[in-house]
Amino acid sequence: MHLSDNLASTVSVADWVRRAPKAVLHDHLDGGLRPATIIELARACGYTGLPTEDPAELAVWFRDAADSGSLERYLETFAHTCAVMQTREALFRVAAECAEDLAADGVVYAEVRYAPEQHLAAGLTLDEVVDAVNEGFREGERRTGGRITVGTLLTGMRHTDRSLEIAELTVAHRDRGVAGFDIAGGEVGNPPSRHLPAFQHLKRHNCHFTIHAGEAVGAESIHEAVQVCGAERIGHGVRITDDIAEDGTLGHLAAYVRDNRIALEVCPTSNLQTGAAKDYASHPIDQLRRLGFRVTLNTDNRLVSGTTMSEEFQHMADAFHYGPDVFEEFTVAAVEAAFLPLPERRRIIDEIVRPGYAAIRAAA
Ligand SMILES: O=c1[nH]cnc2c1ncn2[C@H]1C[C@H](O)[C@@H](CO)O1
Ligand SMILES: [Zn+2]
């Protein structure tokens, strides 16, 4: 009986969830390719390392390989996607398809990130990589009839030493498709303060940035990201719970993050795979939103985590019985924290997000 009850609620939620306007701030370009595209691109560039040439099997392979409880193992799967994203044509195609796939899932605003330094193996320059991805996104937006707006975040990898260069690249391409900067990769042993010159450069040029922190390492990593480096948002950030007592009392860091409205880019399915959370029902997202944190809901990596924005909504609806009001709250929070000019954020909220949820409530 329970099973069929669940099924009934799943079907009805899925229907309106897909139509609901969504915003994603944390989605990796190289973690969200279509499996069939990877296979075609691998053939075109002569990459022979794929574990299978069947698209359905490949999708399952990524999700399973990433589902190890370890961030380091999760990250190993990106060797396959990056291997086939080394030419202008491949980057253009992957970006265009990314915009199409997000729009088909009801995403109206997206910030998609990738590490330009990982796409130089066939001879492209950093500028050529950025131009190819931006042109692909413009093409994808056109194909969807303008239903989605996509900005990019340029990621520096925390285990390499190119972050200042990538920060300079971000400044050079700002206002031309690049919305900001990020630091990603293995967190253990690579604290954000290693990349201080990059953050100082961005600050000097009034550029936006977010930092992956509080995923594999606890509150001290979030402290560095916010207080030493000056992050405006935190990628994941779920381990801020280290600084929250069982009775909900906030420590000074947690209070600072909440009271300064620093957005948490929460990615529940990814957290389950990397071991940052045990299961959906005990995921801290619900506690954090109840405590007043600026919580946004995200995919992280649609292929690698085997998810979509609609599926993340669905998991949260199943775990916490959320309805349209909470999803509207997450979406408004995301657009408010977007690396966009304020009037543009307000326009998306007032003209797209609010009316979209009003229509869903009216139809219920
Ligand atoms: O959740 C993540 N944590 C840290 N690094 C990540 C995560 N998801 C993807 N990455 C890495 C792997 C990609 O190659 C890189 C740039 O998108 O960012
Ligand atoms: Zn990420």
Short mmCIF file of C-alpha atoms and ligand atoms in Angstrom, two decimals:
data_model
loop_
_atom_site.label_atom_id
_atom_site.label_comp_id
_atom_site.label_asym_id
_atom_site.label_seq_id
_atom_site.Cartn_x
_atom_site.Cartn_y
_atom_site.Cartn_z
CA MET A 1 0.00 0.00 0.00
CA HIS A 2 2.79 2.37 0.88
CA LEU A 3 4.48 1.71 -2.42
CA SER A 4 1.43 2.65 -4.50
CA ASP A 5 0.83 5.72 -2.33
CA ASN A 6 4.37 6.82 -3.06
CA LEU A 7 3.95 6.16 -6.73
CA ALA A 8 0.75 8.24 -6.91
CA SER A 9 2.38 11.20 -5.21
CA THR A 10 5.50 10.82 -7.36
CA VAL A 11 3.51 10.99 -10.59
CA SER A 12 1.47 14.05 -9.61
CA VAL A 13 4.47 15.94 -8.26
CA ALA A 14 6.50 15.14 -11.37
CA ASP A 15 3.88 16.76 -13.56
CA TRP A 16 3.98 20.23 -12.01
CA VAL A 17 7.64 20.07 -11.04
CA ARG A 18 8.71 19.87 -14.67
CA ARG A 19 6.57 22.89 -15.57
CA ALA A 20 7.76 24.95 -12.59
CA PRO A 21 10.32 27.66 -13.45
CA LYS A 22 13.69 26.67 -12.02
CA ALA A 23 17.08 28.31 -11.59
CA VAL A 24 20.35 26.42 -11.20
CA LEU A 25 23.52 28.09 -9.92
CA HIS A 26 25.70 24.99 -9.56
CA ASP A 27 25.90 22.77 -12.64
CA HIS A 28 29.19 21.59 -14.20
CA LEU A 29 29.39 21.61 -18.00
CA ASP A 30 31.75 18.62 -18.00
CA GLY A 31 29.50 16.72 -15.59
CA GLY A 32 26.32 16.99 -17.65
CA LEU A 33 26.94 15.72 -21.17
CA ARG A 34 24.42 13.55 -23.03
CA PRO A 35 25.77 9.97 -23.04
CA ALA A 36 25.16 9.62 -26.79
CA THR A 37 27.14 12.81 -27.41
CA ILE A 38 30.11 11.50 -25.41
CA ILE A 39 30.16 8.37 -27.55
CA GLU A 40 29.97 10.31 -30.82
CA LEU A 41 32.63 12.79 -29.73
CA ALA A 42 34.90 9.95 -28.56
CA ARG A 43 34.66 8.34 -32.01
CA ALA A 44 35.34 11.66 -33.72
CA CYS A 45 38.48 12.41 -31.68
CA GLY A 46 39.75 8.85 -31.39
CA TYR A 47 39.32 8.53 -27.61
CA THR A 48 39.19 4.82 -26.79
CA GLY A 49 38.94 4.94 -22.99
CA LEU A 50 35.15 4.82 -22.58
CA PRO A 51 33.90 1.89 -20.47
CA THR A 52 31.06 1.17 -22.98
CA GLU A 53 29.69 2.49 -26.27
CA ASP A 54 26.05 1.99 -25.30
CA PRO A 55 24.46 5.30 -24.21
CA ALA A 56 22.14 3.78 -21.59
CA GLU A 57 24.94 1.68 -20.11
CA LEU A 58 27.26 4.68 -20.11
CA ALA A 59 24.73 6.75 -18.13
CA VAL A 60 24.47 3.99 -15.52
CA TRP A 61 28.26 3.56 -15.47
CA PHE A 62 28.82 7.22 -14.58
CA ARG A 63 26.26 7.26 -11.81
CA ASP A 64 27.52 4.00 -10.30
CA ALA A 65 31.21 4.87 -10.60
CA ALA A 66 30.54 8.21 -8.89
CA ASP A 67 28.49 6.61 -6.15
CA SER A 68 31.45 5.58 -4.01
CA GLY A 69 31.16 7.73 -0.90
CA SER A 70 34.36 9.55 -1.86
CA LEU A 71 34.73 12.92 -3.60
CA GLU A 72 38.08 11.86 -5.06
CA ARG A 73 36.53 8.82 -6.78
CA TYR A 74 33.55 10.92 -7.91
CA LEU A 75 35.99 13.29 -9.62
CA GLU A 76 37.85 10.49 -11.44
CA THR A 77 34.87 10.00 -13.78
CA PHE A 78 35.46 13.44 -15.32
CA ALA A 79 38.54 12.13 -17.15
CA HIS A 80 36.17 10.62 -19.73
CA THR A 81 34.07 13.72 -20.31
CA CYS A 82 37.03 16.09 -20.45
CA ALA A 83 38.80 13.76 -22.89
CA VAL A 84 36.11 14.38 -25.51
CA MET A 85 35.80 18.15 -24.87
CA GLN A 86 39.05 19.32 -26.46
CA THR A 87 37.98 20.98 -29.70
CA ARG A 88 36.01 24.11 -30.53
CA GLU A 89 33.29 22.01 -32.16
CA ALA A 90 32.96 19.65 -29.18
CA LEU A 91 32.77 22.50 -26.65
CA PHE A 92 30.24 24.37 -28.78
CA ARG A 93 28.06 21.28 -29.13
CA VAL A 94 28.19 20.32 -25.45
CA ALA A 95 27.28 23.87 -24.38
CA ALA A 96 24.42 24.17 -26.87
CA GLU A 97 23.00 20.81 -25.77
CA CYS A 98 23.40 21.77 -22.12
CA ALA A 99 21.20 24.85 -22.66
CA GLU A 100 18.64 22.75 -24.52
CA ASP A 101 18.52 20.05 -21.84
CA LEU A 102 18.20 22.54 -18.97
CA ALA A 103 15.45 24.46 -20.78
CA ALA A 104 13.56 21.23 -21.52
CA ASP A 105 13.59 20.60 -17.77
CA GLY A 106 12.03 23.99 -17.05
CA VAL A 107 15.22 25.80 -16.07
CA VAL A 108 14.86 29.51 -16.93
CA TYR A 109 18.19 30.73 -15.55
CA ALA A 110 21.44 28.78 -15.26
CA GLU A 111 25.04 29.43 -14.30
CA VAL A 112 27.11 26.60 -15.74
CA ARG A 113 30.72 26.15 -14.68
CA TYR A 114 33.76 24.39 -16.13
CA ALA A 115 37.54 24.55 -15.84
CA PRO A 116 39.05 26.04 -19.03
CA GLU A 117 42.47 24.59 -18.12
CA GLN A 118 41.06 21.08 -18.65
CA HIS A 119 40.30 21.71 -22.32
CA LEU A 120 43.72 22.59 -23.71
CA ALA A 121 45.02 19.11 -24.64
CA ALA A 122 44.40 19.48 -28.39
CA GLY A 123 45.96 22.92 -28.63
CA LEU A 124 43.13 25.38 -27.89
CA THR A 125 44.05 28.50 -25.92
CA LEU A 126 42.17 29.50 -22.78
CA ASP A 127 40.46 32.32 -24.70
CA GLU A 128 39.41 29.95 -27.49
CA VAL A 129 37.90 27.57 -24.96
CA VAL A 130 35.85 30.35 -23.37
CA ASP A 131 34.71 31.69 -26.75
CA ALA A 132 33.63 28.23 -27.96
CA VAL A 133 31.60 27.55 -24.81
CA ASN A 134 29.98 30.99 -24.88
CA GLU A 135 29.06 30.64 -28.55
CA GLY A 136 27.57 27.21 -27.82
CA PHE A 137 25.41 28.65 -25.06
CA ARG A 138 24.21 31.49 -27.31
CA GLU A 139 23.25 28.87 -29.91
CA GLY A 140 21.48 26.77 -27.27
CA GLU A 141 19.54 29.79 -26.02
CA ARG A 142 18.48 30.52 -29.63
CA ARG A 143 17.35 26.93 -30.17
CA THR A 144 15.09 27.16 -27.12
CA GLY A 145 13.52 30.36 -28.39
CA GLY A 146 15.01 32.32 -25.50
CA ARG A 147 13.28 30.24 -22.80
CA ILE A 148 16.56 30.07 -20.88
CA THR A 149 19.37 32.50 -20.04
CA VAL A 150 22.77 30.89 -19.38
CA GLY A 151 25.86 32.49 -17.85
CA THR A 152 29.14 30.70 -17.20
CA LEU A 153 31.48 30.49 -14.23
CA LEU A 154 35.13 29.79 -14.94
CA THR A 155 36.53 27.27 -12.50
CA GLY A 156 40.10 27.09 -11.26
CA MET A 157 41.14 23.60 -10.11
CA ARG A 158 42.23 23.60 -6.51
CA HIS A 159 45.07 21.05 -6.96
CA THR A 160 46.76 22.99 -9.81
CA ASP A 161 48.40 26.40 -9.81
CA ARG A 162 46.53 28.19 -12.58
CA SER A 163 43.83 29.88 -10.52
CA LEU A 164 45.24 33.41 -10.93
CA GLU A 165 45.36 32.90 -14.69
CA ILE A 166 41.73 31.71 -14.67
CA ALA A 167 40.73 34.66 -12.50
CA GLU A 168 42.37 36.96 -15.08
CA LEU A 169 40.49 35.12 -17.82
CA THR A 170 37.26 35.69 -15.90
CA VAL A 171 37.91 39.43 -15.69
CA ALA A 172 38.83 39.55 -19.39
CA HIS A 173 35.59 37.83 -20.46
CA ARG A 174 33.21 39.42 -17.96
CA ASP A 175 30.07 40.89 -19.50
CA ARG A 176 30.63 38.63 -22.52
CA GLY A 177 28.99 35.46 -21.24
CA VAL A 178 31.14 34.95 -18.12
CA ALA A 179 29.34 35.76 -14.86
CA GLY A 180 31.99 34.78 -12.33
CA PHE A 181 34.62 32.40 -10.98
CA ASP A 182 34.74 29.22 -8.89
CA ILE A 183 37.26 26.86 -7.33
CA ALA A 184 36.60 23.10 -7.55
CA GLY A 185 38.33 19.73 -7.28
CA GLY A 186 39.50 17.64 -4.34
CA GLU A 187 38.98 19.63 -1.15
CA VAL A 188 41.21 17.66 1.20
CA GLY A 189 44.72 19.14 1.27
CA ASN A 190 43.77 22.03 -1.02
CA PRO A 191 42.24 24.77 1.11
CA PRO A 192 40.78 27.80 -0.69
CA SER A 193 43.44 30.08 0.83
CA ARG A 194 45.98 28.43 -1.55
CA HIS A 195 44.29 30.51 -4.24
CA LEU A 196 44.22 33.84 -2.45
CA PRO A 197 45.94 35.78 -5.27
CA ALA A 198 43.12 34.72 -7.61
CA PHE A 199 40.44 35.97 -5.22
CA GLN A 200 42.33 39.20 -4.61
CA HIS A 201 42.49 39.81 -8.36
CA LEU A 202 38.74 39.23 -8.67
CA LYS A 203 38.02 41.54 -5.74
CA ARG A 204 40.21 44.26 -7.24
CA HIS A 205 38.10 44.03 -10.39
CA ASN A 206 34.75 43.79 -8.58
CA CYS A 207 34.11 40.31 -10.03
CA HIS A 208 31.78 37.71 -8.57
CA PHE A 209 32.99 34.36 -7.25
CA THR A 210 31.81 31.28 -5.43
CA ILE A 211 33.94 28.54 -3.85
CA HIS A 212 33.29 24.81 -3.41
CA ALA A 213 33.63 24.36 0.37
CA GLY A 214 32.17 22.32 3.18
CA GLU A 215 31.67 19.24 1.00
CA ALA A 216 34.51 16.88 1.96
CA VAL A 217 36.00 19.16 4.62
CA GLY A 218 34.08 20.75 7.48
CA ALA A 219 33.38 24.21 8.76
CA GLU A 220 37.04 25.34 8.66
CA SER A 221 36.93 25.16 4.86
CA ILE A 222 33.77 27.30 4.79
CA HIS A 223 35.41 29.72 7.20
CA GLU A 224 38.40 30.15 4.88
CA ALA A 225 36.18 30.48 1.81
CA VAL A 226 34.04 33.20 3.39
CA GLN A 227 36.36 35.06 5.75
CA VAL A 228 39.81 34.63 4.20
CA CYS A 229 38.86 34.51 0.50
CA GLY A 230 35.62 36.52 0.46
CA ALA A 231 33.28 34.09 -1.33
CA GLU A 232 29.81 35.49 -2.09
CA ARG A 233 28.29 32.01 -2.33
CA ILE A 234 29.38 28.57 -1.19
CA GLY A 235 29.32 25.49 -3.44
CA HIS A 236 27.62 22.80 -1.32
CA GLY A 237 28.40 24.28 2.11
CA VAL A 238 26.34 21.59 3.80
CA ARG A 239 28.98 21.02 6.47
CA ILE A 240 28.08 24.37 7.94
CA THR A 241 26.04 22.05 10.17
CA ASP A 242 29.33 21.40 12.03
CA ASP A 243 28.76 24.86 13.49
CA ILE A 244 25.12 24.31 14.44
CA ALA A 245 24.27 22.68 17.78
CA GLU A 246 21.68 19.93 18.02
CA ASP A 247 19.13 22.36 19.44
CA GLY A 248 19.62 24.61 16.40
CA THR A 249 21.86 27.18 18.10
CA LEU A 250 24.19 28.73 15.54
CA GLY A 251 27.91 29.20 16.12
CA HIS A 252 29.51 32.44 14.97
CA LEU A 253 30.43 31.18 11.49
CA ALA A 254 26.98 29.72 10.80
CA ALA A 255 25.37 32.92 12.05
CA TYR A 256 27.64 34.99 9.79
CA VAL A 257 26.75 32.91 6.75
CA ARG A 258 23.02 33.04 7.48
CA ASP A 259 22.87 36.68 8.53
CA ASN A 260 24.86 37.87 5.51
CA ARG A 261 22.56 35.89 3.18
CA ILE A 262 25.52 33.97 1.70
CA ALA A 263 23.83 31.49 -0.60
CA LEU A 264 24.46 27.78 -0.17
CA GLU A 265 24.47 25.94 -3.50
CA VAL A 266 23.06 22.67 -2.19
CA CYS A 267 23.26 19.53 -4.38
CA PRO A 268 21.59 16.66 -2.49
CA THR A 269 22.15 13.73 -4.88
CA SER A 270 25.82 14.59 -5.35
CA ASN A 271 26.18 14.78 -1.56
CA LEU A 272 24.83 11.24 -1.21
CA GLN A 273 27.32 9.96 -3.78
CA THR A 274 30.38 11.64 -2.25
CA GLY A 275 29.41 10.78 1.31
CA ALA A 276 28.66 14.39 2.35
CA ALA A 277 25.17 13.23 3.39
CA LYS A 278 23.70 9.84 4.32
CA ASP A 279 20.30 9.91 2.62
CA TYR A 280 17.71 12.38 1.36
CA ALA A 281 15.58 12.21 4.51
CA SER A 282 18.48 13.22 6.76
CA HIS A 283 19.99 15.75 4.34
CA PRO A 284 20.57 19.07 6.16
CA ILE A 285 18.84 21.14 3.47
CA ASP A 286 15.56 21.14 5.39
CA GLN A 287 17.18 22.16 8.68
CA LEU A 288 19.13 24.91 6.92
CA ARG A 289 16.09 26.43 5.21
CA ARG A 290 14.11 26.32 8.44
CA LEU A 291 16.93 28.17 10.19
CA GLY A 292 16.73 30.92 7.57
CA PHE A 293 19.80 30.21 5.43
CA ARG A 294 19.66 31.30 1.79
CA VAL A 295 19.34 27.79 0.39
CA THR A 296 19.37 27.03 -3.33
CA LEU A 297 18.78 23.61 -4.87
CA ASN A 298 21.13 22.39 -7.61
CA THR A 299 22.20 19.42 -9.74
CA ASP A 300 26.02 19.63 -9.50
CA ASN A 301 26.51 17.13 -12.34
CA ARG A 302 23.48 15.90 -14.25
CA LEU A 303 25.25 12.98 -15.93
CA VAL A 304 27.65 12.00 -13.16
CA SER A 305 24.99 12.25 -10.47
CA GLY A 306 22.24 10.85 -12.76
CA THR A 307 19.91 13.73 -12.00
CA THR A 308 18.03 16.79 -13.26
CA MET A 309 16.59 19.81 -11.50
CA SER A 310 13.16 18.18 -11.64
CA GLU A 311 14.54 15.05 -10.04
CA GLU A 312 16.21 17.04 -7.27
CA PHE A 313 12.85 18.77 -6.65
CA GLN A 314 11.17 15.37 -6.64
CA HIS A 315 13.60 13.89 -4.11
CA MET A 316 13.05 16.87 -1.82
CA ALA A 317 9.28 16.64 -2.24
CA ASP A 318 9.41 12.96 -1.31
CA ALA A 319 11.72 13.48 1.67
CA PHE A 320 10.19 16.63 3.15
CA HIS A 321 6.71 16.89 1.54
CA TYR A 322 7.61 20.19 -0.10
CA GLY A 323 5.03 21.77 -2.35
CA PRO A 324 5.23 24.68 -4.83
CA ASP A 325 5.77 27.29 -2.08
CA VAL A 326 9.10 25.82 -1.00
CA PHE A 327 10.30 25.34 -4.57
CA GLU A 328 9.38 28.93 -5.32
CA GLU A 329 11.42 29.92 -2.25
CA PHE A 330 14.48 27.95 -3.52
CA THR A 331 14.10 29.43 -7.00
CA VAL A 332 13.73 33.02 -5.81
CA ALA A 333 16.75 32.48 -3.51
CA ALA A 334 18.79 31.26 -6.48
CA VAL A 335 17.89 34.19 -8.70
CA GLU A 336 18.53 36.63 -5.85
CA ALA A 337 22.01 35.12 -5.45
CA ALA A 338 22.69 35.01 -9.21
CA PHE A 339 25.77 36.79 -10.54
CA LEU A 340 23.54 39.11 -12.57
CA PRO A 341 22.79 42.83 -12.35
CA LEU A 342 20.04 43.50 -9.80
CA PRO A 343 17.44 44.76 -12.32
CA GLU A 344 17.88 41.56 -14.33
CA ARG A 345 17.41 39.41 -11.21
CA ARG A 346 14.26 41.33 -10.36
CA ARG A 347 12.94 40.94 -13.89
CA ILE A 348 13.39 37.15 -13.82
CA ILE A 349 11.70 36.90 -10.42
CA ASP A 350 8.79 39.24 -11.19
CA GLU A 351 8.13 38.28 -14.80
CA ILE A 352 9.01 34.58 -14.88
CA VAL A 353 9.36 32.91 -11.46
CA ARG A 354 6.46 34.46 -9.50
CA PRO A 355 3.91 34.15 -12.36
CA GLY A 356 5.04 30.57 -13.07
CA TYR A 357 4.39 29.42 -9.51
CA ALA A 358 1.13 31.41 -9.34
CA ALA A 359 -0.05 29.48 -12.40
CA ILE A 360 0.88 26.16 -10.79
CA ARG A 361 -1.04 27.03 -7.62
CA ALA A 362 -4.04 28.20 -9.65
CA ALA A 363 -4.11 24.89 -11.54
CA ALA A 364 -3.85 22.76 -8.38
O1 LIG B 1 31.07 18.60 -6.31
C1 LIG B 1 32.19 18.82 -6.75
N1 LIG B 1 33.19 19.12 -5.87
C2 LIG B 1 34.43 19.45 -6.31
N2 LIG B 1 34.77 19.45 -7.60
C3 LIG B 1 33.82 19.12 -8.50
C4 LIG B 1 32.52 18.80 -8.13
N3 LIG B 1 31.82 18.50 -9.24
C5 LIG B 1 32.66 18.64 -10.27
N4 LIG B 1 33.87 19.01 -9.83
C6 LIG B 1 35.09 19.24 -10.61
C7 LIG B 1 35.28 18.22 -11.71
C8 LIG B 1 35.24 19.00 -12.98
O2 LIG B 1 36.15 18.52 -13.95
C9 LIG B 1 35.60 20.39 -12.53
C10 LIG B 1 35.20 21.53 -13.43
O3 LIG B 1 33.84 21.49 -13.78
O4 LIG B 1 34.98 20.50 -11.26
ZN ZN B 2 30.30 21.14 -7.94
#
